[in-house]
Coordinates of C-alpha atoms in Angstrom, one line a residue:
X95 CA 4.9 -7.7 -19.4
X96 CA 1.9 -5.5 -18.5
X97 CA 3.9 -3.0 -16.5
X98 CA 6.6 -2.6 -20.0
X99 CA 4.2 -2.1 -22.3
X100 CA 2.7 0.6 -19.3
X101 CA 5.8 2.3 -18.7
X102 CA 6.3 2.7 -21.6
X103 CA 2.7 3.9 -22.6
X104 CA 3.0 6.9 -19.6
X105 CA 7.0 7.8 -21.0
X106 CA 5.6 7.8 -25.1
X107 CA 2.6 10.5 -24.1
X108 CA 4.5 11.8 -22.0
X109 CA 7.4 12.7 -24.5
X110 CA 4.6 13.2 -26.7
X111 CA 2.9 16.3 -24.9
X112 CA 3.8 19.8 -25.0
X113 CA 2.4 21.2 -21.1
X114 CA 5.3 20.9 -18.5
X115 CA 2.9 19.5 -15.8
X116 CA 1.8 16.4 -17.9
X117 CA 5.1 15.2 -19.3
X118 CA 6.7 15.2 -15.3
X119 CA 3.3 13.5 -14.5
X120 CA 3.6 10.6 -17.4
X121 CA 7.8 10.9 -16.3
X122 CA 8.0 10.3 -12.8
X123 CA 5.4 7.1 -13.3
X124 CA 7.1 6.0 -15.6
X125 CA 9.8 5.7 -13.6
X126 CA 8.4 4.2 -11.0
X127 CA 6.9 1.6 -13.1
X128 CA 10.1 0.9 -14.4
X129 CA 11.9 0.4 -10.9
X130 CA 9.0 -1.6 -9.8
X131 CA 9.7 -3.9 -12.4
X132 CA 13.9 -4.0 -11.8
X133 CA 12.9 -4.5 -8.2
X134 CA 10.0 -7.1 -9.1
X135 CA 12.9 -9.3 -12.1
X136 CA 15.1 -9.4 -8.8
X137 CA 13.0 -10.3 -6.6
X138 CA 11.0 -13.2 -8.9
X139 CA 14.2 -14.2 -11.6
X140 CA 17.4 -13.3 -10.5
X141 CA 17.1 -14.1 -6.3
X142 CA 15.3 -17.8 -6.7
X143 CA 18.8 -17.9 -9.0
X144 CA 21.7 -17.5 -6.6
X145 CA 22.1 -19.3 -3.7
X146 CA 23.1 -18.0 0.2
X147 CA 23.9 -15.4 1.1
X148 CA 23.1 -14.1 -2.5
X149 CA 20.0 -14.4 -2.7
X150 CA 19.6 -13.2 0.7
X151 CA 21.1 -9.8 0.1
X152 CA 19.5 -10.0 -4.0
X153 CA 16.1 -10.0 -2.8
X154 CA 16.9 -7.5 0.0
X155 CA 18.3 -5.3 -1.8
X156 CA 15.2 -5.7 -3.9
X157 CA 12.8 -5.3 -1.4
X158 CA 14.2 -1.8 -0.6
X159 CA 14.8 -0.9 -4.1
X160 CA 10.5 -1.2 -4.3
X161 CA 9.9 1.6 -1.7
X162 CA 11.9 4.4 -4.1
X163 CA 9.8 2.9 -6.8
X164 CA 6.3 3.4 -5.1
X165 CA 7.8 7.0 -3.8
X166 CA 8.0 8.3 -7.1
X167 CA 5.2 6.4 -8.9
X168 CA 3.3 8.2 -5.9
X169 CA 5.0 11.2 -6.5
X170 CA 4.0 10.5 -10.1
X171 CA -0.2 10.6 -9.1
X172 CA -0.2 12.9 -6.9
X173 CA 1.3 15.6 -8.5
X174 CA -0.4 19.1 -10.4
X175 CA 0.2 22.4 -11.7
X176 CA 0.6 24.5 -9.6
X177 CA -1.0 27.2 -11.2
X178 CA -3.6 25.2 -11.9
X179 CA -4.8 23.5 -9.4
X180 CA -7.7 23.6 -7.1
X181 CA -7.0 23.0 -3.5

């Protein structure tokens, strides 16, 4: 999927970088994308295959898993290096 490719791209770029701020930012973005991918897989593949109360639980878990995934992604997007940050 496109999200998995993007997560791999950010992880690989962060792994190759020597700068700490770039590595941290890339790993945060990659981690957030992976968590969102897992939440989407749970919500759109596992939940429809489940029945009854388990279906509701899987869907609710996926929804609440997406919240920290988005938070990690947002932290990665706005992460700045304290030495070179302006403003």
